[in-house]
PDB file of C-alpha atoms and ligand atoms in Angstrom:
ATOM      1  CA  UNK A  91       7.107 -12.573  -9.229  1.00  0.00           C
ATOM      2  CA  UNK A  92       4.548 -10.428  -7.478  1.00  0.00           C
ATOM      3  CA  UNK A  93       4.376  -6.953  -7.289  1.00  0.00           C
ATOM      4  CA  UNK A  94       5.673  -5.503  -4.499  1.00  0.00           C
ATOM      5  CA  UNK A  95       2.578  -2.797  -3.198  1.00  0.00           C
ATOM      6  CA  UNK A  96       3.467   0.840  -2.731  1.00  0.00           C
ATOM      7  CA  UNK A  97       1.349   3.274  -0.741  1.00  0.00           C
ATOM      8  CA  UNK A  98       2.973   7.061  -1.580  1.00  0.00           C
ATOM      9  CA  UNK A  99       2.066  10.016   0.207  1.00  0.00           C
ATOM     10  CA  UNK A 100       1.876  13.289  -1.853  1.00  0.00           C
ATOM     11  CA  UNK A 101       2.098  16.073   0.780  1.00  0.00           C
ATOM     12  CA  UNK A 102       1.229  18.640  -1.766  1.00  0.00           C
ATOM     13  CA  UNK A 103       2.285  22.060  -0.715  1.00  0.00           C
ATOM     14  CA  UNK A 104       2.182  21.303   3.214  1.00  0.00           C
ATOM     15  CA  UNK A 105       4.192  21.069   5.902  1.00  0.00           C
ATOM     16  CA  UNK A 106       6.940  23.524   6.774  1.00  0.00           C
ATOM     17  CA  UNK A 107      10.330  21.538   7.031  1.00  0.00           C
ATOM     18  CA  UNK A 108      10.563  21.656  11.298  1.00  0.00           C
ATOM     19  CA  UNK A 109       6.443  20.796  11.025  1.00  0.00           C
ATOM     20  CA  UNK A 110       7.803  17.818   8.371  1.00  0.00           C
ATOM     21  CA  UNK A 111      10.634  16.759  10.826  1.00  0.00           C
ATOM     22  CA  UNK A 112       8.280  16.201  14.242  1.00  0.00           C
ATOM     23  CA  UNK A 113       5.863  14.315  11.974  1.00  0.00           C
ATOM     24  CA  UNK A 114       7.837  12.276  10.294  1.00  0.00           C
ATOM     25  CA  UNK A 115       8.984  11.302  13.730  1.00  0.00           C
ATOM     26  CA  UNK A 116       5.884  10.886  15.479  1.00  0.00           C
ATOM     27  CA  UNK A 117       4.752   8.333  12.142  1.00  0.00           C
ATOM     28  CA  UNK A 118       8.045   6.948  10.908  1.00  0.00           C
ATOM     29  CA  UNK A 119       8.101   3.819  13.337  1.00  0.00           C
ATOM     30  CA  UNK A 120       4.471   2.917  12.596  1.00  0.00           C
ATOM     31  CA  UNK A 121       5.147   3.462   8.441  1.00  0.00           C
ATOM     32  CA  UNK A 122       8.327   1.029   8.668  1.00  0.00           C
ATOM     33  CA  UNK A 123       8.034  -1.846   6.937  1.00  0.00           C
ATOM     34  CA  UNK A 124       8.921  -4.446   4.508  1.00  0.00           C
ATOM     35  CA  UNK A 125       5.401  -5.575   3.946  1.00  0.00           C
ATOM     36  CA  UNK A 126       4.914  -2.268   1.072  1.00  0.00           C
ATOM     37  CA  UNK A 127       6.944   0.138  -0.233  1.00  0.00           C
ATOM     38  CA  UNK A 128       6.276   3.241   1.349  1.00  0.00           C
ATOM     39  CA  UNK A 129       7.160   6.564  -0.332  1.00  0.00           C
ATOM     40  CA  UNK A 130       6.981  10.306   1.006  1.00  0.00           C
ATOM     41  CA  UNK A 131       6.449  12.537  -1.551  1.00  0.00           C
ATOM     42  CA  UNK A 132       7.196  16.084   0.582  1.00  0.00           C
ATOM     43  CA  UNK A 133       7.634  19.629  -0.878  1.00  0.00           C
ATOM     44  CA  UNK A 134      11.550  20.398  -2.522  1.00  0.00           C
ATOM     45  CA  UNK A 135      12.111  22.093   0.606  1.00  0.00           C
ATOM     46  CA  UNK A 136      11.408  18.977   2.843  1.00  0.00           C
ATOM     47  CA  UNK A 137      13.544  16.418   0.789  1.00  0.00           C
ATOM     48  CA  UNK A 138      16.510  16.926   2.674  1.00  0.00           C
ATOM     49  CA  UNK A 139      14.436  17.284   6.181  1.00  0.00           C
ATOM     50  CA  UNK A 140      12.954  14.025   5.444  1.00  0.00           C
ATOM     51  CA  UNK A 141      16.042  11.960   4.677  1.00  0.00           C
ATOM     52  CA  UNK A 142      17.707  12.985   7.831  1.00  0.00           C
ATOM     53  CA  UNK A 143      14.098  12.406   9.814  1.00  0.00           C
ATOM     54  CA  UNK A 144      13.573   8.618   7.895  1.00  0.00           C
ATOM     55  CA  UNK A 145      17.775   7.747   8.146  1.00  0.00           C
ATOM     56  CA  UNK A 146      17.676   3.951   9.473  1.00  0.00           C
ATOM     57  CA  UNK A 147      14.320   2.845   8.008  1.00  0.00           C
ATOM     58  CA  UNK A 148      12.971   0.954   4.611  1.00  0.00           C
ATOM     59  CA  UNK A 149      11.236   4.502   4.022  1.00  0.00           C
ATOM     60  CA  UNK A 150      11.593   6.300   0.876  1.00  0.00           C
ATOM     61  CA  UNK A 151      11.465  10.330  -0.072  1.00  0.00           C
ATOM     62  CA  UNK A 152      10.310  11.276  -3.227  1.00  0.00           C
ATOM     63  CA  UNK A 153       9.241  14.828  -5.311  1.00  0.00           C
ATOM     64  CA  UNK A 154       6.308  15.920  -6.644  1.00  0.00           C
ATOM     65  CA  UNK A 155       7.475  17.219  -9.251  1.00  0.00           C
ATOM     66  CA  UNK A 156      10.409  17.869 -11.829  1.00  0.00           C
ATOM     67  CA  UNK A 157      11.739  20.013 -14.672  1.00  0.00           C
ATOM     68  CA  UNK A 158      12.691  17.933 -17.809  1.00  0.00           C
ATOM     69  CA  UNK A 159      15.792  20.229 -18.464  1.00  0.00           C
ATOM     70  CA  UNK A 160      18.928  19.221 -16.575  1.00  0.00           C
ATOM     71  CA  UNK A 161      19.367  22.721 -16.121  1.00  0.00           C
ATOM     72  CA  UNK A 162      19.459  25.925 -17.164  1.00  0.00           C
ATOM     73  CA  UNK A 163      17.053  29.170 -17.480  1.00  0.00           C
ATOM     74  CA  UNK A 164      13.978  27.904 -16.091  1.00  0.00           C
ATOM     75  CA  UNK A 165      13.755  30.545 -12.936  1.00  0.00           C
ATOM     76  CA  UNK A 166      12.092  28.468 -10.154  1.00  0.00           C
ATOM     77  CA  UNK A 167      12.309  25.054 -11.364  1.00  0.00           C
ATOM     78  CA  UNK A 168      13.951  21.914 -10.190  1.00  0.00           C
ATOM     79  CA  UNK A 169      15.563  19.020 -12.607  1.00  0.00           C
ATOM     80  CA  UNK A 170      15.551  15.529 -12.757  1.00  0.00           C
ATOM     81  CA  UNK A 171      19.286  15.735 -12.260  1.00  0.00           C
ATOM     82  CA  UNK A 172      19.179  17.433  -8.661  1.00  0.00           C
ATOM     83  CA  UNK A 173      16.605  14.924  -7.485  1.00  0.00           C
ATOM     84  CA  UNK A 174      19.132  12.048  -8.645  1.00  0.00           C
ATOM     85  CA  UNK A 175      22.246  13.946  -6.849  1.00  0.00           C
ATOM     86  CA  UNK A 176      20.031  14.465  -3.424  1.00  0.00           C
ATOM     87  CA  UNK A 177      19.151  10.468  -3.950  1.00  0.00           C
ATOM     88  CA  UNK A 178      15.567  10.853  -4.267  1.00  0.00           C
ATOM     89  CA  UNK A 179      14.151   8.054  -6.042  1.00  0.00           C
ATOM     90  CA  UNK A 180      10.472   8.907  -6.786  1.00  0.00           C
ATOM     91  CA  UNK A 181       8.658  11.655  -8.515  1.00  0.00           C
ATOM     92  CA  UNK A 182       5.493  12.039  -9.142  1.00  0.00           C
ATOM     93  CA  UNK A 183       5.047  13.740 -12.958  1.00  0.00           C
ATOM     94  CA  UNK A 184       1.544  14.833 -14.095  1.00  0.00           C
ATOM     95  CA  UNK A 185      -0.222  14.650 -11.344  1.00  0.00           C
ATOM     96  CA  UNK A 186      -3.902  16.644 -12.259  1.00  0.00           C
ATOM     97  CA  UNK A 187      -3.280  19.817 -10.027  1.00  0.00           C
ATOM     98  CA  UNK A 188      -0.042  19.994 -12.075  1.00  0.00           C
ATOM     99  CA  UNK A 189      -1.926  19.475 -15.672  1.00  0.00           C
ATOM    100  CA  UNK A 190      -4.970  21.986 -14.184  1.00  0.00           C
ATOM    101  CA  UNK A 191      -3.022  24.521 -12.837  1.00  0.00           C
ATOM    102  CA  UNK A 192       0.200  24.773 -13.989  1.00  0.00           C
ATOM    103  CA  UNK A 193      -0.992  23.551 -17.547  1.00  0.00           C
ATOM    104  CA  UNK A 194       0.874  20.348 -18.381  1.00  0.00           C
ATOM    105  CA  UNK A 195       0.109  18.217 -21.095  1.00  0.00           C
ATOM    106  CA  UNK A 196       0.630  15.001 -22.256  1.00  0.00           C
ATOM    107  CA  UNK A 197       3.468  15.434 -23.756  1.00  0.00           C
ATOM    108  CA  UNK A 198       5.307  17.428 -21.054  1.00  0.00           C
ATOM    109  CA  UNK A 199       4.387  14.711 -18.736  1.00  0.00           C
ATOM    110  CA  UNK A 200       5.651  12.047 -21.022  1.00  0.00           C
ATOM    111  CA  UNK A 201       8.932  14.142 -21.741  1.00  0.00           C
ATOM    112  CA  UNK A 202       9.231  14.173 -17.800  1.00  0.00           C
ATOM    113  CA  UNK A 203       9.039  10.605 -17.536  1.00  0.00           C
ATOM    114  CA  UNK A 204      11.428  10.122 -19.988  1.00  0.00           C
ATOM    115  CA  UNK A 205      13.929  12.257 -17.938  1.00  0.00           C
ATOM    116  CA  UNK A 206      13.288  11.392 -14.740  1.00  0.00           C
ATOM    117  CA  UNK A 207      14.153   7.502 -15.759  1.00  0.00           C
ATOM    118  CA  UNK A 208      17.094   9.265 -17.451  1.00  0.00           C
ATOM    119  CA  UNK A 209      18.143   9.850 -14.226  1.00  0.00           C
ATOM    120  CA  UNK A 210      17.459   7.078 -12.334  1.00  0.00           C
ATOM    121  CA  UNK A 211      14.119   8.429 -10.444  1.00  0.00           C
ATOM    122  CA  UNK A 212      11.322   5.980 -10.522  1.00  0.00           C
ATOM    123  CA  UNK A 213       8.201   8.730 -12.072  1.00  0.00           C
ATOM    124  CA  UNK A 214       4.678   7.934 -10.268  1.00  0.00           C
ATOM    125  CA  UNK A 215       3.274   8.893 -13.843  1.00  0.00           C
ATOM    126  CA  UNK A 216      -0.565  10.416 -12.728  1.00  0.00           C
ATOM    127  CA  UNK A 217      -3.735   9.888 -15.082  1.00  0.00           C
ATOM    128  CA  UNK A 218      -7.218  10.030 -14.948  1.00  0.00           C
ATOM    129  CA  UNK A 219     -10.754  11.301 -15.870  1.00  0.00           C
ATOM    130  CA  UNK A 220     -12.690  14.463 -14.847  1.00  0.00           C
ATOM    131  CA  UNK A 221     -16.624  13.995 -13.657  1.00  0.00           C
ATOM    132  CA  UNK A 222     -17.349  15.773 -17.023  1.00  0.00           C
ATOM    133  CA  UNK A 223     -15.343  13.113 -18.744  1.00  0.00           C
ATOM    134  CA  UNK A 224     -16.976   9.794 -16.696  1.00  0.00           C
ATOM    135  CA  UNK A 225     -20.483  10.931 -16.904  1.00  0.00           C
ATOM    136  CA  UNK A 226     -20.238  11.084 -20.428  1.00  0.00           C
ATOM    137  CA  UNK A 227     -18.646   7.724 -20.920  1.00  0.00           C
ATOM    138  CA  UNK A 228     -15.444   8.901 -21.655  1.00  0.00           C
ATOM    139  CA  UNK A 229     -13.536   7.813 -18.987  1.00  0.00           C
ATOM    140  CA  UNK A 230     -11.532   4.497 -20.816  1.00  0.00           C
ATOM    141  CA  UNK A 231     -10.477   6.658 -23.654  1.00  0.00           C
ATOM    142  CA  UNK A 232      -9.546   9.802 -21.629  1.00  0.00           C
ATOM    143  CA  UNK A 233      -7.165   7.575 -19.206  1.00  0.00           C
ATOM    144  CA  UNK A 234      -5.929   5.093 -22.712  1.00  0.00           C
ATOM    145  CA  UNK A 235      -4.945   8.807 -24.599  1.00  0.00           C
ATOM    146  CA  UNK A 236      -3.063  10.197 -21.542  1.00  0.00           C
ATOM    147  CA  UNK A 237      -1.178   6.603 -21.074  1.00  0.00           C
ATOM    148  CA  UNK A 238      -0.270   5.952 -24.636  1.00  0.00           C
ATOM    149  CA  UNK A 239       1.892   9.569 -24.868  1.00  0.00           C
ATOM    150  CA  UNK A 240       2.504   8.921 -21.186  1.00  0.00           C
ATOM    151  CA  UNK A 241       4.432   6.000 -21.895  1.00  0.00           C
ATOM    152  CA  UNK A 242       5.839   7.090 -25.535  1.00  0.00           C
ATOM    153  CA  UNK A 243       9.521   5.938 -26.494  1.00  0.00           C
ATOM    154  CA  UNK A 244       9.637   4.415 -23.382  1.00  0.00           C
ATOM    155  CA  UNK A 245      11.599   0.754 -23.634  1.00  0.00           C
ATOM    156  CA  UNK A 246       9.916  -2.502 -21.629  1.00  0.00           C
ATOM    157  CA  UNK A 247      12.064  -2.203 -19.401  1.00  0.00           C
ATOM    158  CA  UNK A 248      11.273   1.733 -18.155  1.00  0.00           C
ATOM    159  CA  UNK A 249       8.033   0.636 -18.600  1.00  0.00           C
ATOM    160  CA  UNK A 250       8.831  -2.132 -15.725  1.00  0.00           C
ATOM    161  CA  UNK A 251       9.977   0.299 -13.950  1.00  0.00           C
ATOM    162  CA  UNK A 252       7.444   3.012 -13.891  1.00  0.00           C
ATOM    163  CA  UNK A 253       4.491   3.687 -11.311  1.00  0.00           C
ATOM    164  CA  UNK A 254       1.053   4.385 -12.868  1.00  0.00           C
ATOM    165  CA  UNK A 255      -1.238   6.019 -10.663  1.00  0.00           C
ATOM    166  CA  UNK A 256      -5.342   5.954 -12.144  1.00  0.00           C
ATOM    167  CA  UNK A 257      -6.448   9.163 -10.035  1.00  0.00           C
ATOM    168  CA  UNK A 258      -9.769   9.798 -11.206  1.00  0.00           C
ATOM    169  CA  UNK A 259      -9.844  13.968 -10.978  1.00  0.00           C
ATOM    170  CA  UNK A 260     -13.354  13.916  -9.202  1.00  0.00           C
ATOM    171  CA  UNK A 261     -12.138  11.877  -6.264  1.00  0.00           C
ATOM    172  CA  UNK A 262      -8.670  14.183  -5.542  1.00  0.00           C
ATOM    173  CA  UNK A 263      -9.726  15.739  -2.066  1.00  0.00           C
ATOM    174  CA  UNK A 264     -13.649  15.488  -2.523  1.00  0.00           C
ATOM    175  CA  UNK A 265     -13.731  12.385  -0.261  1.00  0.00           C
ATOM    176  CA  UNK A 266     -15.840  10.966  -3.054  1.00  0.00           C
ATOM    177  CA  UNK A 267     -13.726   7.735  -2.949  1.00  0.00           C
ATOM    178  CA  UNK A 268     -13.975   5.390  -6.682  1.00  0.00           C
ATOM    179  CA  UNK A 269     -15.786   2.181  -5.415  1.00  0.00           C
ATOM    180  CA  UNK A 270     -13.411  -0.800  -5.826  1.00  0.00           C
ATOM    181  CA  UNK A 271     -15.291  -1.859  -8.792  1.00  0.00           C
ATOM    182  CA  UNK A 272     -14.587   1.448 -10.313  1.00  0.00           C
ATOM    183  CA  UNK A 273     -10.873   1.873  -9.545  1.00  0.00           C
ATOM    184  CA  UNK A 274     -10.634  -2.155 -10.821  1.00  0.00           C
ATOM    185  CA  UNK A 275     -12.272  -1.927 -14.072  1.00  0.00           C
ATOM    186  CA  UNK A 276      -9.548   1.203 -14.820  1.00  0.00           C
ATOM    187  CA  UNK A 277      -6.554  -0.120 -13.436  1.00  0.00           C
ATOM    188  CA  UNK A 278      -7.725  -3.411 -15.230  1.00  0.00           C
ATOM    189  CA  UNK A 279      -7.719  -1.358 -18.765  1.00  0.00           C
ATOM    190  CA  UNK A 280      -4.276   0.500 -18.128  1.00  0.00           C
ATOM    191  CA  UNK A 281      -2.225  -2.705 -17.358  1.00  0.00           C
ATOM    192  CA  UNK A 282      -4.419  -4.268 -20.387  1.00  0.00           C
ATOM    193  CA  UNK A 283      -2.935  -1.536 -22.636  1.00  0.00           C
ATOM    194  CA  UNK A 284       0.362  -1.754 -21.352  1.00  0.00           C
ATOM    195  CA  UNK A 285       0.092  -5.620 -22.510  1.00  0.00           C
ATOM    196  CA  UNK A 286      -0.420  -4.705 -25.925  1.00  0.00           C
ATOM    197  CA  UNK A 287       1.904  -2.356 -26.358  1.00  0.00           C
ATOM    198  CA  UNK A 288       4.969  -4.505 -24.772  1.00  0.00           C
ATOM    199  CA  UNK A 289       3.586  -8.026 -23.729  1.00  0.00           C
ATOM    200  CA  UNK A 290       2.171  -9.447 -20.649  1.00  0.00           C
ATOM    201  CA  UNK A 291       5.453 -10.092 -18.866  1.00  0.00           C
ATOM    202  CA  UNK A 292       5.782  -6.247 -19.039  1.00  0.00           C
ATOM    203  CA  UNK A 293       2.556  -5.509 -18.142  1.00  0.00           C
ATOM    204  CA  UNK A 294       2.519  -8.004 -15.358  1.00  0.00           C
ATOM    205  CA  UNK A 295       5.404  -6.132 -13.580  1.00  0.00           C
ATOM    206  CA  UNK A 296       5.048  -2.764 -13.716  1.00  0.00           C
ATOM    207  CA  UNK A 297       2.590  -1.030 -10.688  1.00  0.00           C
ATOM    208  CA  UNK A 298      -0.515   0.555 -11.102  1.00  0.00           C
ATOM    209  CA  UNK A 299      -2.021   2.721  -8.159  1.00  0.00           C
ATOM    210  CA  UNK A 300      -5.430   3.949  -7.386  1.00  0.00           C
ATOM    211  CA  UNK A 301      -5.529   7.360  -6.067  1.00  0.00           C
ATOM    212  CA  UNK A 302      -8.493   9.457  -4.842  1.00  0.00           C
ATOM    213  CA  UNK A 303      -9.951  10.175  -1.376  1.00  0.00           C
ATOM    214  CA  UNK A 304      -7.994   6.782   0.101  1.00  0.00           C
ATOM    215  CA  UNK A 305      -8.946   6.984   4.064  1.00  0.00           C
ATOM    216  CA  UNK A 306      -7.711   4.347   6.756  1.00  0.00           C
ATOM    217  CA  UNK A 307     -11.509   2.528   5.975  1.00  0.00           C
ATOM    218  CA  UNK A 308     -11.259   2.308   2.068  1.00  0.00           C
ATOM    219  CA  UNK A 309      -7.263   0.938   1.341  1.00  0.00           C
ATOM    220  CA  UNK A 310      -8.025  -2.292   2.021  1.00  0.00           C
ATOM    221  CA  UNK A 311     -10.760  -3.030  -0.050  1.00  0.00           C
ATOM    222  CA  UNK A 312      -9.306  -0.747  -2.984  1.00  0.00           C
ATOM    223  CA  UNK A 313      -5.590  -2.033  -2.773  1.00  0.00           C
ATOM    224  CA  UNK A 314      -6.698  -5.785  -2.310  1.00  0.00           C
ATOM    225  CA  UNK A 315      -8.351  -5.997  -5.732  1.00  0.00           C
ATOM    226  CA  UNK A 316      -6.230  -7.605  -8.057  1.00  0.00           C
ATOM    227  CA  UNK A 317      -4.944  -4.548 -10.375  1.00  0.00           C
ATOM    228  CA  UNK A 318      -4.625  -1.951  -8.028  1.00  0.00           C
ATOM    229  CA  UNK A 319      -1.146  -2.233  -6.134  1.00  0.00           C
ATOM    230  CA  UNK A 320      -1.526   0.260  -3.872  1.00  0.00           C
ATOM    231  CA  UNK A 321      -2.487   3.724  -3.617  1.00  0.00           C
ATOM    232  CA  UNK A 322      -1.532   7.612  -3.710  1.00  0.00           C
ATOM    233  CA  UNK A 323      -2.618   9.377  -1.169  1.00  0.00           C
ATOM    234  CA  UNK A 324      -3.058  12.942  -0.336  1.00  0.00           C
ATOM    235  CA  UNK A 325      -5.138  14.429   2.432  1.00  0.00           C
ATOM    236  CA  UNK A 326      -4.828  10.874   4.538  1.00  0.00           C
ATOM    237  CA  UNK A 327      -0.999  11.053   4.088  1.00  0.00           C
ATOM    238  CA  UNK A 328      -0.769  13.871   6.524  1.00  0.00           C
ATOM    239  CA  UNK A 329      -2.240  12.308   9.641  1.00  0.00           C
ATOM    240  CA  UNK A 330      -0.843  10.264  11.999  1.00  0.00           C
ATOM    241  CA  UNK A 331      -3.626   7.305  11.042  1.00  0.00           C
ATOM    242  CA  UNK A 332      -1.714   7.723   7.763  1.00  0.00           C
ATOM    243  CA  UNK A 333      -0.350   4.084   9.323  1.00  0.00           C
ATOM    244  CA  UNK A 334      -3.133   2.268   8.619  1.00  0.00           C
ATOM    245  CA  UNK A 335      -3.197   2.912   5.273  1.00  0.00           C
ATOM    246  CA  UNK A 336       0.023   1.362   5.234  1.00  0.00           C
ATOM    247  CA  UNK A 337      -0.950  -1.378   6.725  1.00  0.00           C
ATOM    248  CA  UNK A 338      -3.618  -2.102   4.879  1.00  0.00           C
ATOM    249  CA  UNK A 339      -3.835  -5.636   4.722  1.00  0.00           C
TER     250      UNK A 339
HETATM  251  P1  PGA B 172      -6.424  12.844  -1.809  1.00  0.00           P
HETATM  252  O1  PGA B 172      -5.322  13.246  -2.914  1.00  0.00           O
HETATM  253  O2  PGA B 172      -6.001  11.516  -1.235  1.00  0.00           O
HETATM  254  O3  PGA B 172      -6.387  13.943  -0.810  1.00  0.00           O
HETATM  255  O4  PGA B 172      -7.731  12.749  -2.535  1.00  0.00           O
HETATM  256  C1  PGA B 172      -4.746  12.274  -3.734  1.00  0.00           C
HETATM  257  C2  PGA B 172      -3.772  12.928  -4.670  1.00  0.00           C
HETATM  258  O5  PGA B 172      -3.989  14.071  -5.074  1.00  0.00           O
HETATM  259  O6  PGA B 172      -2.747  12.318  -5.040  1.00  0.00           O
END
């Protein structure tokens, strides 16, 4: 069966929840459809907001991040077990400004992923290479380390079930967009790795998304290449043209 394309927005820390509401109504017509699976990944504050706002369409809300605890003394945080309560079926885990700035590693990310599928939630697991990294050739074994404890103790089947998104750090918000070629040959390597860990029926299913700078004028060419299934997309997620991205084709 083919995979089904997903185009996720990650709203990052913007939009205040009555700002979130009037967009999501000025865009949520335009973003309905069957065609791709179209997420909204909107600050804790907005999840609620934003089911209300999408009620009635094929849209989906998801978080941009989680706790791996179900609960407990983690002042500030949010679990994997609220997000499955509230019905929220994505979350993105590891996503770089995460790993930069709030100093997540491998492991934590893979321990997320673990929980979130514990729960239910579908994790849009985040990798990828800094301009340090790629200029110095590193790039394929930077993005294989992060995957293989990414996807540690994880079955086939929450493998299946996972999104990998190949955000190459140097293209987040630069509007230095990875040519096609680039995002390919990466995307290409990831599902190749996933095949020899768990076989190619496994590796055939399961999503892999290019992230980076994705405008209205690159998601066609980037999502149309055969192992890229769609994208992540910041900065481009918050305007109204945000529809063409969706409909990319
Ligand atoms: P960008 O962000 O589209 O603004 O580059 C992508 C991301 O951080 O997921």
């Amino acid at each position: 069966m083919a995979r089904k394309k997903v185009v996720a927005g990650n709203w990052k820390m913007n939009l205040t929840p009555s700002k979130a509401e009037s967009f999501i109504g000025e865009i949520k017509d335009k973003i309905n459809t069957d065609a791709v699976e179209v997420v909204l990944c909107v600050p804790y504050v907005n999840l609620a907001t934003a089911q209300n706002a999408l009620k009635g369409t094929k849209i989906h809300v998801g978080a941009q991040n989680m706790h791996y605890a179900d609960e407990g003394a983690y002042t500030g945080e949010i679990s994997g077990k609220m997000l499955a309560e509230m019905k929220v079926p994505y979350v993105i885990i590891g996503h770089s400004e995460r790993r930069e700035y709030f100093k997540e590693s491998d492991t934590e990310v893979n321990i997320k992923s673990l929980k979130a599928l514990k729960n239910n939630l579908i994790p849009i697991i985040c990798i990828g290479e800094t301009s340090k990294q790629r200029n110095s050739g590193r790039t394929f074994d930077v993005v294989r380390k992060q995957l293989s404890v990414a996807l540690d103790d994880m079955t086939a089947d929450d493998v299946k079930k996972v999104i990998i998104a190949y955000e190459p750090i140097w293209a987040i918000g630069t509007g230095v967009t990875a040519t096609k070629e680039q995002a390919e040959e990466v995307c290409a390597a990831i599902r190749k790795q996933i095949e020899e860990k768990l076989g190619k029926s496994v590796a055939d299913s399961t999503r892999i998304l290019y992230g980076g700078s994705v405008t209205p004028d690159n998601a066609k060419e980037l999502f149309n290449m055969p192992n890229i299934d769609g994208g992540l997309v910041g900065g481009a997620s918050l305007k109204t043209s945000f529809e063409q991205v969706v409909r990319f084709e």
